[in-house]
Structure formats: structure tokens, C-alpha cells
Tab-separated table of C-alpha atoms and ligand atoms in Angstrom:
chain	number	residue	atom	x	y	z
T	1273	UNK	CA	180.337	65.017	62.895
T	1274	UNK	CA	179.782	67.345	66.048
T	1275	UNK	CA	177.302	70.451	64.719
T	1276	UNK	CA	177.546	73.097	67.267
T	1277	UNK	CA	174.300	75.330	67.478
T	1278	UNK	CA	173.707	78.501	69.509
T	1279	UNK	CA	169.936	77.714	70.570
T	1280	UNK	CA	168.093	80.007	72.734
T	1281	UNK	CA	165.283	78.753	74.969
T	1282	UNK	CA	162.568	81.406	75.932
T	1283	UNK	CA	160.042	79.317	77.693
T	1284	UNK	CA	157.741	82.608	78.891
T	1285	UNK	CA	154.369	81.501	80.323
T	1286	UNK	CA	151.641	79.278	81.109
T	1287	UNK	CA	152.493	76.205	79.247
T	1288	UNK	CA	155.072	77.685	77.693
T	1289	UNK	CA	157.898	76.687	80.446
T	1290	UNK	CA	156.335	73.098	80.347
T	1291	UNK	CA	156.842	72.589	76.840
T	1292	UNK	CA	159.882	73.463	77.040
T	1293	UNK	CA	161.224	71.292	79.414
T	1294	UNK	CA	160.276	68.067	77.726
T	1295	UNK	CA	161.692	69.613	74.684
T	1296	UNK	CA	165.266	70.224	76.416
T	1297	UNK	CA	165.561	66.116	77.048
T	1298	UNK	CA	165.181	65.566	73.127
T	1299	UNK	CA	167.770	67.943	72.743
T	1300	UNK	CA	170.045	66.285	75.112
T	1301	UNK	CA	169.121	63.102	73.749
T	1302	UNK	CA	170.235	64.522	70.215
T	1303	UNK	CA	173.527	65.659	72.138
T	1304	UNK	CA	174.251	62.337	73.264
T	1305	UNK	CA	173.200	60.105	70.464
T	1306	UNK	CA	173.362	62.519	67.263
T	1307	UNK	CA	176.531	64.547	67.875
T	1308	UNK	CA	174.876	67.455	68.302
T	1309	UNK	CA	176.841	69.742	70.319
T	1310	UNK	CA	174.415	72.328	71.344
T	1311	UNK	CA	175.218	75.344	73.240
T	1312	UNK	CA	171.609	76.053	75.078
T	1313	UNK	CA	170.933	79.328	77.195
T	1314	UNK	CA	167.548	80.678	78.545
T	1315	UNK	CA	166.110	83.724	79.012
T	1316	UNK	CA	163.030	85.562	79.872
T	1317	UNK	CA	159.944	86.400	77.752
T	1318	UNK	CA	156.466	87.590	78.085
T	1319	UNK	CA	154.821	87.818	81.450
T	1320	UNK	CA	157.417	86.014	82.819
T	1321	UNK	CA	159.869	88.930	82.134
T	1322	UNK	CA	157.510	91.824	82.954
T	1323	UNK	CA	156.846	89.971	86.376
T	1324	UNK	CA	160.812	90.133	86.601
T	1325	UNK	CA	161.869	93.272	85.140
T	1326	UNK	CA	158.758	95.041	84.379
T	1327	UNK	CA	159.606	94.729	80.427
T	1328	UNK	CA	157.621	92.026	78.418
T	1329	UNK	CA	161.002	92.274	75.713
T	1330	UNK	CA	163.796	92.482	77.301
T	1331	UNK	CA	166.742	94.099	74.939
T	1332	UNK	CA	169.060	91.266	76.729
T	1333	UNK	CA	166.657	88.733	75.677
T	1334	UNK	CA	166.696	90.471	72.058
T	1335	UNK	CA	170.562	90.500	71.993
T	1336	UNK	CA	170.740	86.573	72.916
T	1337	UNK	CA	167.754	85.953	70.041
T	1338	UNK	CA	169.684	87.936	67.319
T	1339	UNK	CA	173.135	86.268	68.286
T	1340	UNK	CA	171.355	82.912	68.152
T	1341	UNK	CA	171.446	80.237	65.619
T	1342	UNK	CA	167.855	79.891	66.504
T	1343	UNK	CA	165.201	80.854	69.340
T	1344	UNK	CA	163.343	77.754	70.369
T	1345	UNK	CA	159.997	79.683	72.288
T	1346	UNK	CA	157.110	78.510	74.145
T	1347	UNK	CA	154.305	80.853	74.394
T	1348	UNK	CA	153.268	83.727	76.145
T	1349	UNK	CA	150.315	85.600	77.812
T	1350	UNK	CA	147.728	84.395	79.842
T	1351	UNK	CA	144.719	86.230	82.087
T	1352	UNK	CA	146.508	88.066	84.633
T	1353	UNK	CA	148.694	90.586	82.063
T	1354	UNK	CA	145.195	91.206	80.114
T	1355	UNK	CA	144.976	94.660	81.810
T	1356	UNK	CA	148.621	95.872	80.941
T	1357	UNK	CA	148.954	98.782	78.966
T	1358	UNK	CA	149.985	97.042	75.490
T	1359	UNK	CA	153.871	98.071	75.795
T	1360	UNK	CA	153.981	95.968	78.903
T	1361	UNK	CA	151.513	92.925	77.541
T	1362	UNK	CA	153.352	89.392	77.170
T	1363	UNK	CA	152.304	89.811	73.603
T	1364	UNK	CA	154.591	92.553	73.069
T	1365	UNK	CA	157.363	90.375	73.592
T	1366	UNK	CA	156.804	88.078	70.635
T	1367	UNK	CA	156.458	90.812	68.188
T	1368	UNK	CA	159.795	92.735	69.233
T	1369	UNK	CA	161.208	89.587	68.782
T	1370	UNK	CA	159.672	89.145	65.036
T	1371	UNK	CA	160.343	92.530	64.218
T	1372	UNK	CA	163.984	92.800	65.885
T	1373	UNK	CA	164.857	89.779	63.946
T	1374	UNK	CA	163.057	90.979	60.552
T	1375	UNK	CA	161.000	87.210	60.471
T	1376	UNK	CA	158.336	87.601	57.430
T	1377	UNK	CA	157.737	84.323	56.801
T	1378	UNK	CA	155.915	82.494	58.861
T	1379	UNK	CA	155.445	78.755	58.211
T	1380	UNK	CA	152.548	76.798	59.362
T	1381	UNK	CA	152.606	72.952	58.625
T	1382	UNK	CA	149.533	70.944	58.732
T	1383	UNK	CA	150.305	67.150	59.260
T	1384	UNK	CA	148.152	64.868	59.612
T	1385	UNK	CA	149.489	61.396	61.972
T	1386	UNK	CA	147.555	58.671	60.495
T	1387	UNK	CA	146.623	57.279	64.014
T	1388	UNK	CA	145.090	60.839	64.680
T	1389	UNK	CA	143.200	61.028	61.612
T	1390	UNK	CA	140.089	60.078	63.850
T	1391	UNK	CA	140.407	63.080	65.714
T	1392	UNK	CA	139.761	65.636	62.640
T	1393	UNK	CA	136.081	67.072	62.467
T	1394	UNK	CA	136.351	66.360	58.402
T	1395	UNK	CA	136.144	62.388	57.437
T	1396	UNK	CA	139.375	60.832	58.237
T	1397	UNK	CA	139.870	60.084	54.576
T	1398	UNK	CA	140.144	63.808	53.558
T	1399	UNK	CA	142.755	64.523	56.028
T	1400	UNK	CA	144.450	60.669	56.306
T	1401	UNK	CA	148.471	61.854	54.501
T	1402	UNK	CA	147.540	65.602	54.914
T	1403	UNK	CA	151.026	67.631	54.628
T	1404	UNK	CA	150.483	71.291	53.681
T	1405	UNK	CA	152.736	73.940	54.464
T	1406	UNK	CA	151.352	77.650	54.778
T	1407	UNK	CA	153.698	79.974	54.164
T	1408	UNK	CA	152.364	83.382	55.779
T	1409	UNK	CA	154.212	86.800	55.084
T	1410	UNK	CA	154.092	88.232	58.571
T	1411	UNK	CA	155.790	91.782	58.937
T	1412	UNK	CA	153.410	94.010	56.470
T	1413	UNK	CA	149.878	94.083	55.404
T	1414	UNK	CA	146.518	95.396	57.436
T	1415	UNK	CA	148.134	94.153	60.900
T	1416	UNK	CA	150.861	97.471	60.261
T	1417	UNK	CA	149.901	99.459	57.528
T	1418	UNK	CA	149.095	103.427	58.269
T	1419	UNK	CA	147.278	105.406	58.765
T	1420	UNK	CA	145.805	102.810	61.154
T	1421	UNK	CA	143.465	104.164	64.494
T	1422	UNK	CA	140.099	104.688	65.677
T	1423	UNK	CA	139.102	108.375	65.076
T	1424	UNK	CA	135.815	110.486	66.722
T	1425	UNK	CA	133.787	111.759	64.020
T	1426	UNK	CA	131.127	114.710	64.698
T	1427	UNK	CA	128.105	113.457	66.696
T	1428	UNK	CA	129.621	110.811	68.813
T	1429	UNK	CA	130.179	108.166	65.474
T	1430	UNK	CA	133.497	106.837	65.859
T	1431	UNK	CA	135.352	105.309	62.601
T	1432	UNK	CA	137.736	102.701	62.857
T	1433	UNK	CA	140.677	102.794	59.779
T	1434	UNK	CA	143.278	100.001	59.388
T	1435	UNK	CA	145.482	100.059	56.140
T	1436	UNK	CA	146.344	96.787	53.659
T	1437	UNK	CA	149.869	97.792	52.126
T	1438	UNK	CA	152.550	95.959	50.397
T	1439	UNK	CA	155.347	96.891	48.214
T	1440	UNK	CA	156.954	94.674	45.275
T	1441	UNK	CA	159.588	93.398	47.522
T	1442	UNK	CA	157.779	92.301	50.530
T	1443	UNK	CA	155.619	90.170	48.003
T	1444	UNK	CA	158.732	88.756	46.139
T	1445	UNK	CA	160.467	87.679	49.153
T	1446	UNK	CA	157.787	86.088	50.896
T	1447	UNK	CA	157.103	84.453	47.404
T	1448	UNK	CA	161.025	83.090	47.047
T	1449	UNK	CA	160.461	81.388	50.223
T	1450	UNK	CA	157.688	79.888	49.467
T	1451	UNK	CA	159.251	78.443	46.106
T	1452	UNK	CA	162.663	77.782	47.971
T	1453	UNK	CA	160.394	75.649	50.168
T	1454	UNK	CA	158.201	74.001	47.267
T	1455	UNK	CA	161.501	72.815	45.979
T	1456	UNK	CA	162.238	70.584	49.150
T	1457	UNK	CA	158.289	68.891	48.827
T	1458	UNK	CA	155.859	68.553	46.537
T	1459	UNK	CA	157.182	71.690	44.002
T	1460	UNK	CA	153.368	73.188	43.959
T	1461	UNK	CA	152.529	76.297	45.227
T	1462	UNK	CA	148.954	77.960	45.566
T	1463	UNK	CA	149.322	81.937	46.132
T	1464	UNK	CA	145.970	83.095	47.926
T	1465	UNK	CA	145.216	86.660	47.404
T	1466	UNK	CA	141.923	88.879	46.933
T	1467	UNK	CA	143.318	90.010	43.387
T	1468	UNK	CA	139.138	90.631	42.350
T	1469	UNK	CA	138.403	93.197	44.760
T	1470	UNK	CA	142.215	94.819	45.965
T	1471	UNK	CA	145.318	96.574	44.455
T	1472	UNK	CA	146.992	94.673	46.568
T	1473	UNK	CA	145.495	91.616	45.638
T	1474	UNK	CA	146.566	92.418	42.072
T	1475	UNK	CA	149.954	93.065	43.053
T	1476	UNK	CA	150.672	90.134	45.120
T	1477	UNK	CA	149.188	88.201	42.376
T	1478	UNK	CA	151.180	89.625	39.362
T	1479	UNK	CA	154.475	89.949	41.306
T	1480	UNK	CA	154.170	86.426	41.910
T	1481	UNK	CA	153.920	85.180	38.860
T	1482	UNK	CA	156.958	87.240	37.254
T	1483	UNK	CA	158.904	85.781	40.161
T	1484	UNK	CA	158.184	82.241	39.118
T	1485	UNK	CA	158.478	82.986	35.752
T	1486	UNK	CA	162.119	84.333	35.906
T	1487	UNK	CA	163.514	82.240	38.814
T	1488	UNK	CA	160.925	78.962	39.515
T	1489	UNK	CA	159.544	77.370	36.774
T	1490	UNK	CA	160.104	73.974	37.895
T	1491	UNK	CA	157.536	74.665	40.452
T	1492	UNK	CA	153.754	74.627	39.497
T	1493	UNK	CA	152.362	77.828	40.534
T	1494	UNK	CA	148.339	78.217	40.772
T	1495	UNK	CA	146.486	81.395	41.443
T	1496	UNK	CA	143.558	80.988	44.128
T	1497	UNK	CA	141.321	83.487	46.027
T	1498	UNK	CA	141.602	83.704	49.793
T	1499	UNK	CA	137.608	82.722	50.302
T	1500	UNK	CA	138.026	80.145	47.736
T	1501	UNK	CA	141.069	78.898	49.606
T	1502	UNK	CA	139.275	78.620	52.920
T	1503	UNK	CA	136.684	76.431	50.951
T	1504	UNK	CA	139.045	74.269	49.563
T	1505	UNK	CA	140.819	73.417	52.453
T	1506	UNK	CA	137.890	71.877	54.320
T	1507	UNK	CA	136.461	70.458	50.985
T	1508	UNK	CA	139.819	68.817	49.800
T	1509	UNK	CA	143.390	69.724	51.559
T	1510	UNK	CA	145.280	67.024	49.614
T	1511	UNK	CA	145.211	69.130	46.830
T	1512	UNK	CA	147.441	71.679	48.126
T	1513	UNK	CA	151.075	71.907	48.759
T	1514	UNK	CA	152.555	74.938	49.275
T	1515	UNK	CA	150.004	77.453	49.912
T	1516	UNK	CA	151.619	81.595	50.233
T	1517	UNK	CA	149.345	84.012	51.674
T	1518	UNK	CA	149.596	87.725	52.879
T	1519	UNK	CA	149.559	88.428	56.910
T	1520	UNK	CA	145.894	88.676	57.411
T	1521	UNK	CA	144.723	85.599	54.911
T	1522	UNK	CA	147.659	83.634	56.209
T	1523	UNK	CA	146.651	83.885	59.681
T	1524	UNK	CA	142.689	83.268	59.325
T	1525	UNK	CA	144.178	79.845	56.439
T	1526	UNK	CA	146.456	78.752	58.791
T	1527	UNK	CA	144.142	78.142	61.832
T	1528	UNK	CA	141.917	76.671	60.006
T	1529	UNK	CA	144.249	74.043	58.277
T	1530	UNK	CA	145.715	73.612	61.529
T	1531	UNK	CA	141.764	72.474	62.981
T	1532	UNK	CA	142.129	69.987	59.993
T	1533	UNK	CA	145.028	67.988	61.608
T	1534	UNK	CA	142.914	67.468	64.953
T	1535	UNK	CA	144.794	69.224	67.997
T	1536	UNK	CA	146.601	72.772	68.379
T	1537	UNK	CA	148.896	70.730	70.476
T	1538	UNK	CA	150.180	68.970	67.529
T	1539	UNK	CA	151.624	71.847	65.780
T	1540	UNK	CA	154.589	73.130	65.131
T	1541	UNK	CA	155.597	76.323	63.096
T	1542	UNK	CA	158.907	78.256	62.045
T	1543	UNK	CA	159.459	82.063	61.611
T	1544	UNK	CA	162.250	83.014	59.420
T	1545	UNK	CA	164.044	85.934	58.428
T	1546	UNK	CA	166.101	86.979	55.333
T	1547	UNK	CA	169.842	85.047	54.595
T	1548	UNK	CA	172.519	86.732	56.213
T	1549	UNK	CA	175.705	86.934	53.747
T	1550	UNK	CA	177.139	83.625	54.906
T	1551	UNK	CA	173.631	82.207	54.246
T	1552	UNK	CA	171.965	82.108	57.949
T	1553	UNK	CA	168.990	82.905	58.886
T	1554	UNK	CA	167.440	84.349	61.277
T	1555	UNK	CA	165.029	82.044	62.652
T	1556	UNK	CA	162.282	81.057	65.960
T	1557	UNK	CA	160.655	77.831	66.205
T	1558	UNK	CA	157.413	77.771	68.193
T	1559	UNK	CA	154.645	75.742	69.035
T	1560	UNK	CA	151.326	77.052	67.593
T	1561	UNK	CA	149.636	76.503	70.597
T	1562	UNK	CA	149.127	79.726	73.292
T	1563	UNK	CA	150.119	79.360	76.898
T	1564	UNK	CA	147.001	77.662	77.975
T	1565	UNK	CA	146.408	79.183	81.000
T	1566	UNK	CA	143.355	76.547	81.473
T	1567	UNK	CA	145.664	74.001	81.811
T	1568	UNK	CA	148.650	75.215	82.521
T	1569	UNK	CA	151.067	73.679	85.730
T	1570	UNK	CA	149.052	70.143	85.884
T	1571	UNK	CA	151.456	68.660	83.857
T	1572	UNK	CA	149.186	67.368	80.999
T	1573	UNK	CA	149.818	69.864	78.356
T	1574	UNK	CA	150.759	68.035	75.114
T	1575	UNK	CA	154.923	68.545	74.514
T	1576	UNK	CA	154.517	67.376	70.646
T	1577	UNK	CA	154.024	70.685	68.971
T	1578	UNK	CA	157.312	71.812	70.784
T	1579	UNK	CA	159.162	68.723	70.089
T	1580	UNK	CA	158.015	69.001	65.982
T	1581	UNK	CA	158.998	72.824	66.455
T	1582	UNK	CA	162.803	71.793	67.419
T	1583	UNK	CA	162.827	69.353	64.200
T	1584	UNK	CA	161.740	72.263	62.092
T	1585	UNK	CA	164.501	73.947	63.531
T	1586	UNK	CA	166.957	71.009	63.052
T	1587	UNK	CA	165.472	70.905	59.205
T	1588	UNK	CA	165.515	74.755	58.664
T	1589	UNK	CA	168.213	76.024	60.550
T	1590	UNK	CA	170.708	73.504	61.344
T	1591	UNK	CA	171.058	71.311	58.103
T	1592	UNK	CA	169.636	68.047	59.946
T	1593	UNK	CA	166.763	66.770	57.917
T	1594	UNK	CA	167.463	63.463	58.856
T	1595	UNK	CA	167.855	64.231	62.796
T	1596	UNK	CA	163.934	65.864	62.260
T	1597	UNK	CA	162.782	63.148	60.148
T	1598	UNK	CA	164.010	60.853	63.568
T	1599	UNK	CA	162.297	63.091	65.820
T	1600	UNK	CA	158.909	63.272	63.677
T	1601	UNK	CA	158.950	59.703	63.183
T	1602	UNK	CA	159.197	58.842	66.683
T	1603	UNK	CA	156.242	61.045	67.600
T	1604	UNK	CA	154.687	58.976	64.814
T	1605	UNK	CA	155.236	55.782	66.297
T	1606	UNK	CA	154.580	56.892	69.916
T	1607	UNK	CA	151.096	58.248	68.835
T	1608	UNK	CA	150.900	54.390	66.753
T	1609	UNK	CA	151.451	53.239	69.695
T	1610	UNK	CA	148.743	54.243	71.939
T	1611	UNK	CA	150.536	57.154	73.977
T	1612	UNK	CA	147.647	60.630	73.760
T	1613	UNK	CA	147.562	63.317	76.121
T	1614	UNK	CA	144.165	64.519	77.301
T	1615	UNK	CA	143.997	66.989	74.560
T	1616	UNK	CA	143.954	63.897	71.681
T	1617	UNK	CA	142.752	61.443	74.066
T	1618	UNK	CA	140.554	58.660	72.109
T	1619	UNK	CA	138.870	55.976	73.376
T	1620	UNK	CA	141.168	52.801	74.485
T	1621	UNK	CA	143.917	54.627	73.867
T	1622	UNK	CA	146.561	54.923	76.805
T	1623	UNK	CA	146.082	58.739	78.783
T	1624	UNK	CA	149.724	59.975	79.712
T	1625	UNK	CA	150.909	63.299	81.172
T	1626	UNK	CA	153.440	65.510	79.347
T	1627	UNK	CA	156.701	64.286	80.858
T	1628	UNK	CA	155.261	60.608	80.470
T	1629	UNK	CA	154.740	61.691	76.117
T	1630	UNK	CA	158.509	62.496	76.108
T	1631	UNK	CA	159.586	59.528	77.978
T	1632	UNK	CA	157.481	57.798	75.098
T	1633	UNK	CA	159.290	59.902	72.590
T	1634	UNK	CA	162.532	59.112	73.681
T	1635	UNK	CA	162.075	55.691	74.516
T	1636	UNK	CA	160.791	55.500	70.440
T	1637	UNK	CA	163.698	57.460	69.467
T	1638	UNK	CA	166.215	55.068	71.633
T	1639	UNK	CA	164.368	51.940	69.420
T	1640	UNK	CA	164.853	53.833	66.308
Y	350	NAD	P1	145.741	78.482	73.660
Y	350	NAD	O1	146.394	77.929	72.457
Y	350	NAD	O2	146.624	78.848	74.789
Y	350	NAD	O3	144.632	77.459	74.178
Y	350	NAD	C1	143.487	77.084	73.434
Y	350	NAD	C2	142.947	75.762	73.981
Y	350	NAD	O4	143.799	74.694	73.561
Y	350	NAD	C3	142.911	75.700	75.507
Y	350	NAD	O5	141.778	74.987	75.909
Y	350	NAD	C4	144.155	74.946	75.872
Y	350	NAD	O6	144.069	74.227	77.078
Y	350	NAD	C5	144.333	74.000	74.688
Y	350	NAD	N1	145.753	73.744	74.428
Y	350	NAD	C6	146.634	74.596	73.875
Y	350	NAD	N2	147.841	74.037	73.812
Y	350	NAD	C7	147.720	72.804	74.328
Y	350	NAD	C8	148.650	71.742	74.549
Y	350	NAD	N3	149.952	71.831	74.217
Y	350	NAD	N4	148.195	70.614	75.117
Y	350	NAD	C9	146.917	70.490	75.458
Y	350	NAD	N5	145.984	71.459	75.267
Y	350	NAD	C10	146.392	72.605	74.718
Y	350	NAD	O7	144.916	79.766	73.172
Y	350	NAD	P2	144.064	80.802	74.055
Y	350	NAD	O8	143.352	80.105	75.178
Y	350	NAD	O9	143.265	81.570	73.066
Y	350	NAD	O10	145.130	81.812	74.652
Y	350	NAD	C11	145.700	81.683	75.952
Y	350	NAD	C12	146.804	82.720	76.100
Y	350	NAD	O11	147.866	82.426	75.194
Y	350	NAD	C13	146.357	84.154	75.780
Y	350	NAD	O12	146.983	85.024	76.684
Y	350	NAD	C14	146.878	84.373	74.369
Y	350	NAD	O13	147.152	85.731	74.111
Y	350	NAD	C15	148.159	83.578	74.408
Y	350	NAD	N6	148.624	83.126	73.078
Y	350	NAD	C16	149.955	83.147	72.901
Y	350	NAD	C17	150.491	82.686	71.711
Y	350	NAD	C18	151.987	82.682	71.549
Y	350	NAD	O14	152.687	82.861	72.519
Y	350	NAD	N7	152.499	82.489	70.359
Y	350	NAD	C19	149.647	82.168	70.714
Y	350	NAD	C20	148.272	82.124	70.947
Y	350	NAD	C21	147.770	82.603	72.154
């Protein structure tokens, strides 16, 4: 049956439009061969719409994202906007777009291919069948609470204030997600928290737990603190499955699981927003990866964390599990099979460009 899914492509810079690309032929591949009738449009974003129209966040750009079914986006930034004031930075365009679209969760995966379980710094058989998902609340905390700012203080000291806040619901939605998601794996969830030495660490904790004790107790919930989190995940990641963090935690965790898994070019992630009343989200797909201005137009940027970031999207916002499951698998074989760009490049292995990674992808997906 024909699904028909507004999708909005905002490639923005660097890498970003390169990605992109190479993610548009698995779409029309999925079009053809899936009966998926998508109805694509692009847009500008980042540097790329400054240079343009001298606004990093267009509110054209923002209309098409909230009207969307999801925003498929590439990345953003890069040396020569480093100078803007920070309304006008690339930057600024990603977090209009997570805050016009309310997206508080942010989730992370960390997958481990078993032919890249080489590349990991840890042994390959502590990351060999890694699968964690880090769920990240991404909309409150330190990164936005006030009073927030960098004050003068008599006799030339400066003092620098930044704020950790969260309320009951902020903590209980971010949790529900995380549960809602538990529920489609492994039904464990690890909330990481500094509950010894905060009051919000207390809060997040004990909100938490009533949560799963009126509404999820078919999932096993564990308590864990943040540093003791960070410890565990280099010392044994297998034992997690679902791991829900505030903003700050979440973002320092989910780097560093991400390191476990071998390349940022790997990754995908999802940022989602609350149900509407007819049960959509709001919802943009991105690869974890910046706009790698290092390597950027030389056409060997890795496409794979933007391909795995359109099957989250086909799991999480279009009902097609099975159409991601294709997609993932095919990577999997492709990467089986020998194919690495120079960022996962091992030796005998066979080096390709990223156009020649998606012809590898879609030639996997055509044998399928
Ligand atoms: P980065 O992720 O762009 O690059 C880090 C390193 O990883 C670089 O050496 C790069 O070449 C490599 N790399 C990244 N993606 C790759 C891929 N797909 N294939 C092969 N190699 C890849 O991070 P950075 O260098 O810290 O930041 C560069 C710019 O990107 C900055 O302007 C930063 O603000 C921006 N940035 C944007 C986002 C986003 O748009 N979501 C995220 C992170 C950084």
C-alpha cells in the first residue's frame, strides 16, 4: 500500500548537502520498490541560508519543518560563519528548528556492525552486538535555565552563572518516551541523574520512578549516576538498553557511546516532539556527524549515518519498521562486504567514495 509522507530535506552545509544527496536515491529507491509515495521538498538551513538571505532560520524553512511529516537534515556550520554574531551563526538554525517544533527527546543509538567491531578503541568483544539507545531530554536543563550570563564583579573578577532547572513534567515526558521506546527493544531502562549531589537529580530520579510505577511496570527500570554511567559504558555497554538522561548528561553519554561504535559517520539520531491529537509527531532525523568542513566537497564523506537517519525516520515517523530494518540491513551487508569509506577504512578492505557507498547500498538493497 502507497504511504504518502511530507519529508523535508534541509541539507545546510559542509557535508551536509553531500549526505543528503546519497540519501535522496534510497528514498527514490523506496519510492520505486516499497510504495512509498513520498512528497520531498528542500529548503535552506544554516550557513547556507544566511549566505542566501542573511537569516541562519528562515521562518519559510520553519513553516515547511512544522507542516512536515518529518525534516530529514544534514548538518550545519563550518569555519567561515565562526565570527557571526550568534543570531546569524548556522547553529542558530538547528535550535529554532528544535525549539519551533518543541523536540525534547533526543535519541542517540549506538550500534555496533559486527564487521566494524575492529574499529572500536574498546576490545571488539565489549562492543561486538552493541545496541543502546540514549534517550536525551533536550529543551530544558543548564543549556536554558536562568538566570544564565557572565557578570563583572568588583575588582575586575568576572563570575560566570548557568542554571540546572526542570519541572515534574519535562522529567515525565522525557521519561514516557523513553519507556514507550523500551517497549519496542529490550524493555530496560537506566535513568542517569546526579540525584547525590542535586535537587534536580532527586527530582528526575523520584519522578521517574512514580512514572514507571503507575504506567510501565513491564519495563525494568534501574537508577544509575551520570559518572557511574560514563564508567559503565566503556567498562561494559551490553548491559544497557535504554539509557534516559537530562540535556547536559545526555549530551557528554551520548558522544561517548557513540566513540564506542567506531565512526561519527556511522550514526544516526532522531529528535522528537510531543503527539499531536491524531497521534503525529513532530519529528527531525539527522546524522550525528557535523558538517566536516575538513572534508567536505571531495566526495568521501561517509553517507551511512544519513541513510540510518532516514530508517529511523521510516521506524519513528512513518510506521515502516520493516522498510528500516531493509535499509539497516543492507548497510550491514555492504559494510560485510568490504565497502568502507576513508573514515572506517581497515586494512584489505575495499576504499570507496560516498556516491560509490550508496551505489553499494542500493545494489544490497536491490539483492535483498
Ligand atoms: P564534525 O562531526 O563535523 O567532524 C569531526 C571529524 O569527523 C572531522 O574530522 C570530520 O572529517 C569527520 N567526519 C564527520 N562526519 C564524517 C562523515 N560523514 N564521513 C567521514 N568523516 C566524517 O565535527 P566538528 O569538526 O567538531 O565540527 C565541524 C562543524 O560542524 C562546526 O561548525 C560545528 O559547529 C558543526 N556541527 C554541526 C552539527 C549539526 O549540524 N548537527 C553537529 C556537530 C558539529
Amino acid at each position: 500500500m502507497a504511504v504518502s509522507a511530507r519529508l523535508l530535506l534541509l541539507p545546510g552545509d559542509g557535508i551536509g548537502p553531500e549526505v543528503i544527496e546519497e540519501t535522496r536515491r534510497v528514498l527514490a529507491w523506496l519510492g520505486r520498490h516499497r510504495g512509498l509515495d513520498f512528497r520531498v521538498e528542500e529548503d535552506l538551513i544554516g550557513g547556507a541560508a544566511y549566505e542566501r538571505l542573511g537569516d541562519p532560520a528562515p521562518d519559510a524553512t520553519i513553516a515547511k519543518a512544522l507542516a512536515a511529516d518529518a525534516v530529514l537534515f544534514g548538518a550545519v556550520g563550518g569555519p567561515k560563519w565562526e565570527k557571526l554574531a550568534f543570531d546569524k551563526k548556522p547553529e542558530r538554525g538547528l535550535l529554532r528548528l528544535r525549539k519551533d517544533l518543541e523536540l525534547f527527546a533526543n535519541l542517540r543509538p549506538a550500534l555496533c556492525f559486527d564487521a566494524l567491531k575492529d574499529a572500536s578503541t574498546l576490545k571488539p568483544e565489549i562492543v561486538a552486538g552493541l545496541d543502546i539507545l540514549i534517550v536525551r531530554e533536550l529543551t530544558g536543563g543548564v543549556y536554558f535555565g536562568e538566570p544564565r550570563g557572565i557578570e563583572t564583579l568588583g575588582g575586575g573578577a568576572r563570575r560566570g552563572v548557568d542554571t540546572q532547572v526542570y519541572t515534574s513534567g519535562e522529567i515525565q515526558r522525557i521519561a514516557r518516551t523513553a519507556f514507550e521506546l523500551a517497549r519496542l527493544r529490550g524493555r530496560r531502562v537506566a535513568s542517569a541523574e546526579k540525584s547525590n549531589v542535586m535537587h534536580t537529580g532527586v527530582l528526575w530520579r523520584e519522578e521517574v520512578q512514580m512514572l514507571h510505577d503507575a504506567e510501565f511496570e513491564d519495563v525494568a527500570l534501574t537508577h544509575i549516576l551520570a559518572d557511574n554511567c560514563a564508567m559503565q559504558l566503556v567498562r561494559n555497554p551490553k548491559q544497557f538498553d535504554v539509557i534516559v538522561t537530562d540535556n547536559l548528561f545526555g549530551d557528554i553519554l551520548s558522544d561517548e557511546a557513540a566513540q564506542l561504535t567506531g565512526s561519527i559517520g556511522m550514526l544516526p539520531s532522531a529528535s522528537l516532539g510531543a503527539k499531536d491529537t491524531d497521534g503525529r509527531r513532530r519529528a527531525l532525523y539527522e546524522p550525528i556527524h557535523g558538517s566536516a568542513p575538513d572534508i567536505a566537497g571531495r566526495g568521501i564523506a561517509n553517507p551511512i549515518a544519513c541513510i540510518l537517519s532516514l530508517a529511523m525516520c521510516l521506524r519513528y515517523s512513518l510506521g515502516r519498521a520493516e522498510d528500516a530494518t531493509l535499509i539497516e540491513r543492507a548497510v550491514d551487508r555492504v559494510l560485510a562486504d568490504g565497502y568502507r569509506t576513508a573514515d572506517i577504512m581497515q586494512d584489505g578492505m575495499t576504499k570507496v567514495g560516498t556516491s560509490a557507498m550508496t551505489d553499494a547500498v542500493l545494489e544490497a538493497l536491490e539483492a535483498a
